[in-house]
């Protein structure tokens, strides 16, 4: 018997284990469920043990399959990673991922500058809230909003964050917002990115918990929607300076109070610690770091 298991069958097995379904594995591999089943059967014959308990509508991995997959999956991932690194080593393309609001509000106005700087590099931008898996997703670099602590990642801080209060100038005038206590007349725009209204009020206002709880609020899962709502004079929002710079510059948003709450997270440029960056990705990494550093130096002077 050949000392190596059938590799095509191993790939089908890996897909079936990931999805717990021959049908979904077939969709990933662009084959039929029957073809996946045939490859699994071939691997079972080679190993001499069943890997799945088959029923009418589902398949259930055996304990042997779970143990076997735990052993072979890291090797399969490494083969895929090494193959992609070699195949793409001389490709002048780079894949970058970041949250949608950051992509729209911060990166989009700067993208043309990078493309002018290196027109020979083809940039692929993915705007997603999903957490990138560098071992599975086709991504070289990502900008992630977190505390920077992940031992598997090489993390470089681009922007340290703080929760700043913004509203339209007309809204501030209409509600006569002179101090934090005046926000009892406002509508709070709550976001999942900076859900810090409670600590903000505790730090900067004399309002009681009951008074704060009585302030009307709206909730948004995308910061860009909350920023737009504030820009149209429908409330006050806690947001990051990097997400509101255009609106502050053109006067559609203002900070009625100079009261900024430090937070533990920021925008970090990350990539897999163990994987070397391809030349195009290394160029983009340096450009992003240099650009962020230069802009913060200009702001602080």
PDB file of C-alpha atoms in Angstrom:
ATOM      1  CA  UNK A   1       0.000   0.000   0.000  1.00  0.00           C
ATOM      2  CA  UNK A   2       1.161   3.503  -0.794  1.00  0.00           C
ATOM      3  CA  UNK A   3       2.518   5.183   2.343  1.00  0.00           C
ATOM      4  CA  UNK A   4       0.538   8.368   1.636  1.00  0.00           C
ATOM      5  CA  UNK A   5      -3.263   8.547   1.890  1.00  0.00           C
ATOM      6  CA  UNK A   6      -5.084   9.696  -1.261  1.00  0.00           C
ATOM      7  CA  UNK A   7      -4.667  13.476  -1.190  1.00  0.00           C
ATOM      8  CA  UNK A   8      -7.836  14.197  -3.145  1.00  0.00           C
ATOM      9  CA  UNK A   9      -9.764  12.179  -0.578  1.00  0.00           C
ATOM     10  CA  UNK A  10      -8.065  14.083   2.258  1.00  0.00           C
ATOM     11  CA  UNK A  11      -9.232  17.389   0.758  1.00  0.00           C
ATOM     12  CA  UNK A  12     -12.799  16.095   0.512  1.00  0.00           C
ATOM     13  CA  UNK A  13     -12.586  14.816   4.104  1.00  0.00           C
ATOM     14  CA  UNK A  14     -11.319  18.183   5.357  1.00  0.00           C
ATOM     15  CA  UNK A  15     -14.179  20.022   3.625  1.00  0.00           C
ATOM     16  CA  UNK A  16     -16.756  17.567   4.958  1.00  0.00           C
ATOM     17  CA  UNK A  17     -15.444  17.975   8.496  1.00  0.00           C
ATOM     18  CA  UNK A  18     -15.456  21.781   8.253  1.00  0.00           C
ATOM     19  CA  UNK A  19     -19.058  21.893   7.104  1.00  0.00           C
ATOM     20  CA  UNK A  20     -20.402  18.724   8.778  1.00  0.00           C
ATOM     21  CA  UNK A  21     -22.131  18.166   5.442  1.00  0.00           C
ATOM     22  CA  UNK A  22     -21.237  16.414   2.181  1.00  0.00           C
ATOM     23  CA  UNK A  23     -23.499  18.842   0.306  1.00  0.00           C
ATOM     24  CA  UNK A  24     -21.775  21.972   1.622  1.00  0.00           C
ATOM     25  CA  UNK A  25     -18.370  20.348   1.150  1.00  0.00           C
ATOM     26  CA  UNK A  26     -19.324  19.650  -2.467  1.00  0.00           C
ATOM     27  CA  UNK A  27     -20.307  23.295  -2.968  1.00  0.00           C
ATOM     28  CA  UNK A  28     -16.903  24.443  -1.661  1.00  0.00           C
ATOM     29  CA  UNK A  29     -15.036  21.995  -3.912  1.00  0.00           C
ATOM     30  CA  UNK A  30     -17.302  22.564  -6.932  1.00  0.00           C
ATOM     31  CA  UNK A  31     -18.182  18.882  -7.256  1.00  0.00           C
ATOM     32  CA  UNK A  32     -21.293  16.814  -6.544  1.00  0.00           C
ATOM     33  CA  UNK A  33     -22.159  15.435  -3.081  1.00  0.00           C
ATOM     34  CA  UNK A  34     -21.804  11.965  -4.600  1.00  0.00           C
ATOM     35  CA  UNK A  35     -18.214  12.733  -5.611  1.00  0.00           C
ATOM     36  CA  UNK A  36     -17.441  13.842  -2.043  1.00  0.00           C
ATOM     37  CA  UNK A  37     -19.000  10.622  -0.735  1.00  0.00           C
ATOM     38  CA  UNK A  38     -16.865   8.546  -3.090  1.00  0.00           C
ATOM     39  CA  UNK A  39     -13.680  10.266  -1.945  1.00  0.00           C
ATOM     40  CA  UNK A  40     -14.610   9.784   1.728  1.00  0.00           C
ATOM     41  CA  UNK A  41     -15.290   6.087   1.055  1.00  0.00           C
ATOM     42  CA  UNK A  42     -11.880   5.780  -0.618  1.00  0.00           C
ATOM     43  CA  UNK A  43     -10.203   7.329   2.425  1.00  0.00           C
ATOM     44  CA  UNK A  44     -12.151   5.047   4.786  1.00  0.00           C
ATOM     45  CA  UNK A  45     -10.954   2.022   2.821  1.00  0.00           C
ATOM     46  CA  UNK A  46      -7.366   3.264   2.953  1.00  0.00           C
ATOM     47  CA  UNK A  47      -7.545   3.917   6.716  1.00  0.00           C
ATOM     48  CA  UNK A  48      -9.515   0.768   7.422  1.00  0.00           C
ATOM     49  CA  UNK A  49     -12.101   2.511   9.611  1.00  0.00           C
ATOM     50  CA  UNK A  50     -15.422   4.384   9.158  1.00  0.00           C
ATOM     51  CA  UNK A  51     -15.148   8.177   9.322  1.00  0.00           C
ATOM     52  CA  UNK A  52     -18.835   9.109   9.163  1.00  0.00           C
ATOM     53  CA  UNK A  53     -22.121   7.627  10.327  1.00  0.00           C
ATOM     54  CA  UNK A  54     -24.477   8.214   7.416  1.00  0.00           C
ATOM     55  CA  UNK A  55     -28.212   8.741   7.816  1.00  0.00           C
ATOM     56  CA  UNK A  56     -30.917   9.920   5.422  1.00  0.00           C
ATOM     57  CA  UNK A  57     -30.405  13.675   5.861  1.00  0.00           C
ATOM     58  CA  UNK A  58     -27.087  14.069   7.639  1.00  0.00           C
ATOM     59  CA  UNK A  59     -23.633  12.663   8.276  1.00  0.00           C
ATOM     60  CA  UNK A  60     -22.032  12.457  11.695  1.00  0.00           C
ATOM     61  CA  UNK A  61     -18.247  12.160  12.118  1.00  0.00           C
ATOM     62  CA  UNK A  62     -17.001   9.252  14.194  1.00  0.00           C
ATOM     63  CA  UNK A  63     -14.620   9.715  17.101  1.00  0.00           C
ATOM     64  CA  UNK A  64     -11.860   8.350  14.888  1.00  0.00           C
ATOM     65  CA  UNK A  65     -12.650  11.041  12.304  1.00  0.00           C
ATOM     66  CA  UNK A  66     -12.515  13.801  14.911  1.00  0.00           C
ATOM     67  CA  UNK A  67      -9.134  12.616  16.211  1.00  0.00           C
ATOM     68  CA  UNK A  68      -7.743  12.119  12.702  1.00  0.00           C
ATOM     69  CA  UNK A  69      -8.906  15.571  11.539  1.00  0.00           C
ATOM     70  CA  UNK A  70      -7.349  17.247  14.583  1.00  0.00           C
ATOM     71  CA  UNK A  71      -4.020  15.721  13.524  1.00  0.00           C
ATOM     72  CA  UNK A  72      -4.110  16.321   9.771  1.00  0.00           C
ATOM     73  CA  UNK A  73      -5.885  19.684   9.508  1.00  0.00           C
ATOM     74  CA  UNK A  74      -2.890  21.811  10.632  1.00  0.00           C
ATOM     75  CA  UNK A  75      -0.736  20.076   8.004  1.00  0.00           C
ATOM     76  CA  UNK A  76      -3.345  20.672   5.290  1.00  0.00           C
ATOM     77  CA  UNK A  77      -3.569  24.339   6.256  1.00  0.00           C
ATOM     78  CA  UNK A  78       0.215  24.648   6.134  1.00  0.00           C
ATOM     79  CA  UNK A  79       0.332  23.026   2.691  1.00  0.00           C
ATOM     80  CA  UNK A  80      -2.299  25.473   1.463  1.00  0.00           C
ATOM     81  CA  UNK A  81      -0.499  28.440   3.023  1.00  0.00           C
ATOM     82  CA  UNK A  82       2.928  27.476   1.667  1.00  0.00           C
ATOM     83  CA  UNK A  83       1.496  26.836  -1.791  1.00  0.00           C
ATOM     84  CA  UNK A  84      -0.268  30.204  -1.858  1.00  0.00           C
ATOM     85  CA  UNK A  85       2.859  31.986  -0.642  1.00  0.00           C
ATOM     86  CA  UNK A  86       4.941  30.485  -3.417  1.00  0.00           C
ATOM     87  CA  UNK A  87       2.286  30.887  -6.100  1.00  0.00           C
ATOM     88  CA  UNK A  88       1.674  34.538  -5.204  1.00  0.00           C
ATOM     89  CA  UNK A  89       5.237  35.478  -4.210  1.00  0.00           C
ATOM     90  CA  UNK A  90       5.846  37.472  -7.381  1.00  0.00           C
ATOM     91  CA  UNK A  91       2.296  38.657  -7.946  1.00  0.00           C
ATOM     92  CA  UNK A  92       2.102  42.436  -7.564  1.00  0.00           C
ATOM     93  CA  UNK A  93      -1.231  42.342  -5.783  1.00  0.00           C
ATOM     94  CA  UNK A  94      -2.246  42.884  -2.172  1.00  0.00           C
ATOM     95  CA  UNK A  95      -5.437  42.001  -0.306  1.00  0.00           C
ATOM     96  CA  UNK A  96      -6.486  44.358   2.505  1.00  0.00           C
ATOM     97  CA  UNK A  97      -9.469  43.991   4.851  1.00  0.00           C
ATOM     98  CA  UNK A  98     -11.002  46.506   7.267  1.00  0.00           C
ATOM     99  CA  UNK A  99     -14.366  47.414   8.859  1.00  0.00           C
ATOM    100  CA  UNK A 100     -16.869  49.023   6.444  1.00  0.00           C
ATOM    101  CA  UNK A 101     -17.088  52.394   8.214  1.00  0.00           C
ATOM    102  CA  UNK A 102     -13.295  52.741   8.342  1.00  0.00           C
ATOM    103  CA  UNK A 103     -13.083  51.778   4.673  1.00  0.00           C
ATOM    104  CA  UNK A 104     -15.669  54.395   3.681  1.00  0.00           C
ATOM    105  CA  UNK A 105     -14.705  57.224   6.029  1.00  0.00           C
ATOM    106  CA  UNK A 106     -10.927  56.886   6.368  1.00  0.00           C
ATOM    107  CA  UNK A 107      -9.381  54.691   3.702  1.00  0.00           C
ATOM    108  CA  UNK A 108     -11.464  55.627   0.658  1.00  0.00           C
ATOM    109  CA  UNK A 109     -10.224  59.284   0.623  1.00  0.00           C
ATOM    110  CA  UNK A 110      -6.613  58.011   0.880  1.00  0.00           C
ATOM    111  CA  UNK A 111      -6.765  55.082  -1.536  1.00  0.00           C
ATOM    112  CA  UNK A 112      -6.030  57.253  -4.576  1.00  0.00           C
ATOM    113  CA  UNK A 113      -2.841  58.472  -2.884  1.00  0.00           C
ATOM    114  CA  UNK A 114      -1.552  54.921  -2.520  1.00  0.00           C
ATOM    115  CA  UNK A 115      -2.496  54.016  -6.083  1.00  0.00           C
ATOM    116  CA  UNK A 116      -0.651  57.128  -7.301  1.00  0.00           C
ATOM    117  CA  UNK A 117       2.344  56.208  -5.143  1.00  0.00           C
ATOM    118  CA  UNK A 118       2.464  52.636  -6.473  1.00  0.00           C
ATOM    119  CA  UNK A 119       0.329  52.347  -9.625  1.00  0.00           C
ATOM    120  CA  UNK A 120       1.999  49.010 -10.374  1.00  0.00           C
ATOM    121  CA  UNK A 121       0.357  47.366  -7.330  1.00  0.00           C
ATOM    122  CA  UNK A 122      -3.163  46.034  -7.697  1.00  0.00           C
ATOM    123  CA  UNK A 123      -5.108  46.603  -4.477  1.00  0.00           C
ATOM    124  CA  UNK A 124      -8.018  44.394  -3.447  1.00  0.00           C
ATOM    125  CA  UNK A 125     -10.066  45.949  -0.627  1.00  0.00           C
ATOM    126  CA  UNK A 126     -12.538  43.962   1.459  1.00  0.00           C
ATOM    127  CA  UNK A 127     -14.858  45.913   3.772  1.00  0.00           C
ATOM    128  CA  UNK A 128     -16.258  43.493   6.317  1.00  0.00           C
ATOM    129  CA  UNK A 129     -17.078  43.224  10.001  1.00  0.00           C
ATOM    130  CA  UNK A 130     -16.143  39.519   9.949  1.00  0.00           C
ATOM    131  CA  UNK A 131     -13.015  38.558  11.856  1.00  0.00           C
ATOM    132  CA  UNK A 132     -10.306  37.622   9.369  1.00  0.00           C
ATOM    133  CA  UNK A 133      -8.768  34.149   9.576  1.00  0.00           C
ATOM    134  CA  UNK A 134      -5.376  34.599   7.928  1.00  0.00           C
ATOM    135  CA  UNK A 135      -4.961  30.829   7.551  1.00  0.00           C
ATOM    136  CA  UNK A 136      -8.152  30.488   5.530  1.00  0.00           C
ATOM    137  CA  UNK A 137      -9.037  33.868   4.020  1.00  0.00           C
ATOM    138  CA  UNK A 138      -7.236  35.393   1.069  1.00  0.00           C
ATOM    139  CA  UNK A 139      -6.026  38.451   2.966  1.00  0.00           C
ATOM    140  CA  UNK A 140      -2.501  39.821   3.374  1.00  0.00           C
ATOM    141  CA  UNK A 141      -3.239  42.660   5.804  1.00  0.00           C
ATOM    142  CA  UNK A 142      -6.179  43.738   7.929  1.00  0.00           C
ATOM    143  CA  UNK A 143      -7.005  46.755  10.029  1.00  0.00           C
ATOM    144  CA  UNK A 144      -8.702  45.489  13.146  1.00  0.00           C
ATOM    145  CA  UNK A 145     -10.356  47.447  15.947  1.00  0.00           C
ATOM    146  CA  UNK A 146      -9.243  45.777  19.192  1.00  0.00           C
ATOM    147  CA  UNK A 147      -6.770  46.034  22.066  1.00  0.00           C
ATOM    148  CA  UNK A 148      -3.829  44.761  20.024  1.00  0.00           C
ATOM    149  CA  UNK A 149      -3.397  41.585  22.052  1.00  0.00           C
ATOM    150  CA  UNK A 150      -3.282  38.460  19.903  1.00  0.00           C
ATOM    151  CA  UNK A 151      -0.162  36.276  20.026  1.00  0.00           C
ATOM    152  CA  UNK A 152      -0.838  34.915  16.542  1.00  0.00           C
ATOM    153  CA  UNK A 153      -0.740  38.378  14.949  1.00  0.00           C
ATOM    154  CA  UNK A 154       1.897  40.959  14.163  1.00  0.00           C
ATOM    155  CA  UNK A 155       0.079  44.116  15.323  1.00  0.00           C
ATOM    156  CA  UNK A 156       1.037  47.747  14.699  1.00  0.00           C
ATOM    157  CA  UNK A 157      -1.061  50.526  16.237  1.00  0.00           C
ATOM    158  CA  UNK A 158      -2.216  53.032  13.634  1.00  0.00           C
ATOM    159  CA  UNK A 159      -4.620  55.124  15.740  1.00  0.00           C
ATOM    160  CA  UNK A 160      -5.311  54.985  19.462  1.00  0.00           C
ATOM    161  CA  UNK A 161      -9.000  55.617  20.012  1.00  0.00           C
ATOM    162  CA  UNK A 162     -11.123  57.760  22.298  1.00  0.00           C
ATOM    163  CA  UNK A 163     -14.870  58.306  22.413  1.00  0.00           C
ATOM    164  CA  UNK A 164     -15.703  61.824  21.218  1.00  0.00           C
ATOM    165  CA  UNK A 165     -19.162  63.372  21.205  1.00  0.00           C
ATOM    166  CA  UNK A 166     -20.414  64.764  17.881  1.00  0.00           C
ATOM    167  CA  UNK A 167     -23.590  66.371  16.577  1.00  0.00           C
ATOM    168  CA  UNK A 168     -24.529  68.858  13.892  1.00  0.00           C
ATOM    169  CA  UNK A 169     -23.962  72.552  14.733  1.00  0.00           C
ATOM    170  CA  UNK A 170     -27.672  73.265  14.149  1.00  0.00           C
ATOM    171  CA  UNK A 171     -28.615  70.490  16.570  1.00  0.00           C
ATOM    172  CA  UNK A 172     -26.264  71.891  19.233  1.00  0.00           C
ATOM    173  CA  UNK A 173     -27.789  75.363  18.805  1.00  0.00           C
ATOM    174  CA  UNK A 174     -31.395  74.129  18.761  1.00  0.00           C
ATOM    175  CA  UNK A 175     -30.958  72.134  21.991  1.00  0.00           C
ATOM    176  CA  UNK A 176     -28.672  74.798  23.552  1.00  0.00           C
ATOM    177  CA  UNK A 177     -26.010  72.235  24.375  1.00  0.00           C
ATOM    178  CA  UNK A 178     -23.709  74.071  26.769  1.00  0.00           C
ATOM    179  CA  UNK A 179     -22.790  71.178  29.065  1.00  0.00           C
ATOM    180  CA  UNK A 180     -23.309  67.408  29.485  1.00  0.00           C
ATOM    181  CA  UNK A 181     -26.437  67.901  31.609  1.00  0.00           C
ATOM    182  CA  UNK A 182     -28.147  69.476  28.588  1.00  0.00           C
ATOM    183  CA  UNK A 183     -28.108  66.091  26.864  1.00  0.00           C
ATOM    184  CA  UNK A 184     -31.319  65.204  28.713  1.00  0.00           C
ATOM    185  CA  UNK A 185     -32.963  67.088  25.809  1.00  0.00           C
ATOM    186  CA  UNK A 186     -31.058  65.109  23.153  1.00  0.00           C
ATOM    187  CA  UNK A 187     -31.319  61.710  21.453  1.00  0.00           C
ATOM    188  CA  UNK A 188     -28.359  59.397  22.055  1.00  0.00           C
ATOM    189  CA  UNK A 189     -27.157  57.488  18.998  1.00  0.00           C
ATOM    190  CA  UNK A 190     -25.771  54.192  20.302  1.00  0.00           C
ATOM    191  CA  UNK A 191     -23.236  52.143  18.292  1.00  0.00           C
ATOM    192  CA  UNK A 192     -21.736  48.699  18.805  1.00  0.00           C
ATOM    193  CA  UNK A 193     -18.265  50.133  18.079  1.00  0.00           C
ATOM    194  CA  UNK A 194     -18.263  52.632  20.981  1.00  0.00           C
ATOM    195  CA  UNK A 195     -21.001  51.610  23.443  1.00  0.00           C
ATOM    196  CA  UNK A 196     -19.635  53.944  26.088  1.00  0.00           C
ATOM    197  CA  UNK A 197     -22.432  56.352  26.941  1.00  0.00           C
ATOM    198  CA  UNK A 198     -22.700  55.091  30.544  1.00  0.00           C
ATOM    199  CA  UNK A 199     -19.001  55.631  31.427  1.00  0.00           C
ATOM    200  CA  UNK A 200     -19.009  58.906  29.477  1.00  0.00           C
ATOM    201  CA  UNK A 201     -21.881  60.275  31.601  1.00  0.00           C
ATOM    202  CA  UNK A 202     -20.325  58.992  34.826  1.00  0.00           C
ATOM    203  CA  UNK A 203     -17.072  60.748  34.050  1.00  0.00           C
ATOM    204  CA  UNK A 204     -18.307  64.047  32.651  1.00  0.00           C
ATOM    205  CA  UNK A 205     -21.806  64.751  34.002  1.00  0.00           C
ATOM    206  CA  UNK A 206     -23.747  65.130  37.229  1.00  0.00           C
ATOM    207  CA  UNK A 207     -26.761  63.267  35.869  1.00  0.00           C
ATOM    208  CA  UNK A 208     -28.109  60.337  37.860  1.00  0.00           C
ATOM    209  CA  UNK A 209     -28.395  56.841  36.396  1.00  0.00           C
ATOM    210  CA  UNK A 210     -32.168  57.312  36.229  1.00  0.00           C
ATOM    211  CA  UNK A 211     -31.816  60.573  34.308  1.00  0.00           C
ATOM    212  CA  UNK A 212     -29.405  58.986  31.832  1.00  0.00           C
ATOM    213  CA  UNK A 213     -31.700  55.978  31.388  1.00  0.00           C
ATOM    214  CA  UNK A 214     -34.552  58.351  30.570  1.00  0.00           C
ATOM    215  CA  UNK A 215     -32.771  59.952  27.603  1.00  0.00           C
ATOM    216  CA  UNK A 216     -34.207  58.704  24.272  1.00  0.00           C
ATOM    217  CA  UNK A 217     -31.794  56.633  22.192  1.00  0.00           C
ATOM    218  CA  UNK A 218     -31.437  54.891  18.861  1.00  0.00           C
ATOM    219  CA  UNK A 219     -29.218  51.859  18.231  1.00  0.00           C
ATOM    220  CA  UNK A 220     -27.003  51.163  15.201  1.00  0.00           C
ATOM    221  CA  UNK A 221     -24.821  48.171  14.336  1.00  0.00           C
ATOM    222  CA  UNK A 222     -22.885  50.242  11.777  1.00  0.00           C
ATOM    223  CA  UNK A 223     -21.136  53.429  12.888  1.00  0.00           C
ATOM    224  CA  UNK A 224     -21.552  54.992   9.452  1.00  0.00           C
ATOM    225  CA  UNK A 225     -25.338  55.013   9.922  1.00  0.00           C
ATOM    226  CA  UNK A 226     -25.073  56.679  13.326  1.00  0.00           C
ATOM    227  CA  UNK A 227     -22.676  59.307  11.959  1.00  0.00           C
ATOM    228  CA  UNK A 228     -25.034  60.076   9.084  1.00  0.00           C
ATOM    229  CA  UNK A 229     -27.972  60.329  11.504  1.00  0.00           C
ATOM    230  CA  UNK A 230     -26.018  62.805  13.654  1.00  0.00           C
ATOM    231  CA  UNK A 231     -24.991  64.754  10.545  1.00  0.00           C
ATOM    232  CA  UNK A 232     -28.672  65.172   9.680  1.00  0.00           C
ATOM    233  CA  UNK A 233     -29.398  66.696  13.084  1.00  0.00           C
ATOM    234  CA  UNK A 234     -31.169  63.757  14.701  1.00  0.00           C
ATOM    235  CA  UNK A 235     -29.003  63.113  17.742  1.00  0.00           C
ATOM    236  CA  UNK A 236     -25.562  62.999  19.332  1.00  0.00           C
ATOM    237  CA  UNK A 237     -23.090  60.185  18.734  1.00  0.00           C
ATOM    238  CA  UNK A 238     -19.924  58.919  20.379  1.00  0.00           C
ATOM    239  CA  UNK A 239     -17.461  58.191  17.607  1.00  0.00           C
ATOM    240  CA  UNK A 240     -13.791  58.072  16.643  1.00  0.00           C
ATOM    241  CA  UNK A 241     -11.968  61.035  15.174  1.00  0.00           C
ATOM    242  CA  UNK A 242     -10.759  58.972  12.194  1.00  0.00           C
ATOM    243  CA  UNK A 243     -14.381  58.235  11.259  1.00  0.00           C
ATOM    244  CA  UNK A 244     -15.635  61.819  11.439  1.00  0.00           C
ATOM    245  CA  UNK A 245     -12.733  63.845  10.036  1.00  0.00           C
ATOM    246  CA  UNK A 246     -14.489  64.704   6.764  1.00  0.00           C
ATOM    247  CA  UNK A 247     -17.663  65.890   8.521  1.00  0.00           C
ATOM    248  CA  UNK A 248     -15.719  67.922  11.072  1.00  0.00           C
ATOM    249  CA  UNK A 249     -13.645  69.490   8.301  1.00  0.00           C
ATOM    250  CA  UNK A 250     -16.681  70.504   6.243  1.00  0.00           C
ATOM    251  CA  UNK A 251     -18.604  71.707   9.308  1.00  0.00           C
ATOM    252  CA  UNK A 252     -21.483  69.229   9.183  1.00  0.00           C
ATOM    253  CA  UNK A 253     -20.432  67.820  12.586  1.00  0.00           C
ATOM    254  CA  UNK A 254     -18.931  69.507  15.625  1.00  0.00           C
ATOM    255  CA  UNK A 255     -17.872  68.630  19.160  1.00  0.00           C
ATOM    256  CA  UNK A 256     -20.132  70.666  21.458  1.00  0.00           C
ATOM    257  CA  UNK A 257     -17.992  69.712  24.484  1.00  0.00           C
ATOM    258  CA  UNK A 258     -14.251  69.079  24.618  1.00  0.00           C
ATOM    259  CA  UNK A 259     -14.773  65.929  26.698  1.00  0.00           C
ATOM    260  CA  UNK A 260     -13.110  62.797  25.329  1.00  0.00           C
ATOM    261  CA  UNK A 261     -13.258  59.399  26.947  1.00  0.00           C
ATOM    262  CA  UNK A 262     -10.125  57.195  26.492  1.00  0.00           C
ATOM    263  CA  UNK A 263     -10.902  53.620  25.476  1.00  0.00           C
ATOM    264  CA  UNK A 264      -8.758  50.495  25.559  1.00  0.00           C
ATOM    265  CA  UNK A 265      -9.013  49.714  21.856  1.00  0.00           C
ATOM    266  CA  UNK A 266      -7.663  51.233  18.688  1.00  0.00           C
ATOM    267  CA  UNK A 267      -7.089  50.601  14.995  1.00  0.00           C
ATOM    268  CA  UNK A 268      -4.270  48.104  14.478  1.00  0.00           C
ATOM    269  CA  UNK A 269      -2.692  46.956  11.241  1.00  0.00           C
ATOM    270  CA  UNK A 270      -2.298  43.189  11.555  1.00  0.00           C
ATOM    271  CA  UNK A 271      -1.073  40.152   9.667  1.00  0.00           C
ATOM    272  CA  UNK A 272      -0.179  36.595  10.570  1.00  0.00           C
ATOM    273  CA  UNK A 273       2.938  36.554  12.747  1.00  0.00           C
ATOM    274  CA  UNK A 274       4.366  33.370  11.228  1.00  0.00           C
ATOM    275  CA  UNK A 275       3.719  34.181   7.571  1.00  0.00           C
ATOM    276  CA  UNK A 276       6.111  36.378   5.649  1.00  0.00           C
ATOM    277  CA  UNK A 277       4.610  39.322   3.794  1.00  0.00           C
ATOM    278  CA  UNK A 278       4.863  39.361   0.022  1.00  0.00           C
ATOM    279  CA  UNK A 279       6.637  42.440  -1.410  1.00  0.00           C
ATOM    280  CA  UNK A 280       3.433  44.240  -2.427  1.00  0.00           C
ATOM    281  CA  UNK A 281       1.911  43.697   1.029  1.00  0.00           C
ATOM    282  CA  UNK A 282       5.098  44.922   2.710  1.00  0.00           C
ATOM    283  CA  UNK A 283       4.942  48.128   0.641  1.00  0.00           C
ATOM    284  CA  UNK A 284       1.317  48.751   1.643  1.00  0.00           C
ATOM    285  CA  UNK A 285       2.079  48.015   5.305  1.00  0.00           C
ATOM    286  CA  UNK A 286       4.881  50.582   5.402  1.00  0.00           C
ATOM    287  CA  UNK A 287       2.753  53.141   3.538  1.00  0.00           C
ATOM    288  CA  UNK A 288      -0.166  52.773   5.972  1.00  0.00           C
ATOM    289  CA  UNK A 289       2.079  53.063   9.030  1.00  0.00           C
ATOM    290  CA  UNK A 290       3.958  56.067   7.634  1.00  0.00           C
ATOM    291  CA  UNK A 291       0.715  57.768   6.588  1.00  0.00           C
ATOM    292  CA  UNK A 292      -0.917  57.323   9.988  1.00  0.00           C
ATOM    293  CA  UNK A 293       2.207  58.511  11.791  1.00  0.00           C
ATOM    294  CA  UNK A 294       2.561  61.612   9.576  1.00  0.00           C
ATOM    295  CA  UNK A 295      -1.074  62.598   9.988  1.00  0.00           C
ATOM    296  CA  UNK A 296      -0.916  62.298  13.772  1.00  0.00           C
ATOM    297  CA  UNK A 297       2.297  64.342  13.864  1.00  0.00           C
ATOM    298  CA  UNK A 298       0.602  67.069  11.831  1.00  0.00           C
ATOM    299  CA  UNK A 299      -2.445  67.033  14.128  1.00  0.00           C
ATOM    300  CA  UNK A 300      -0.364  67.295  17.298  1.00  0.00           C
ATOM    301  CA  UNK A 301       1.708  70.262  16.093  1.00  0.00           C
TER     302      UNK A 301
END
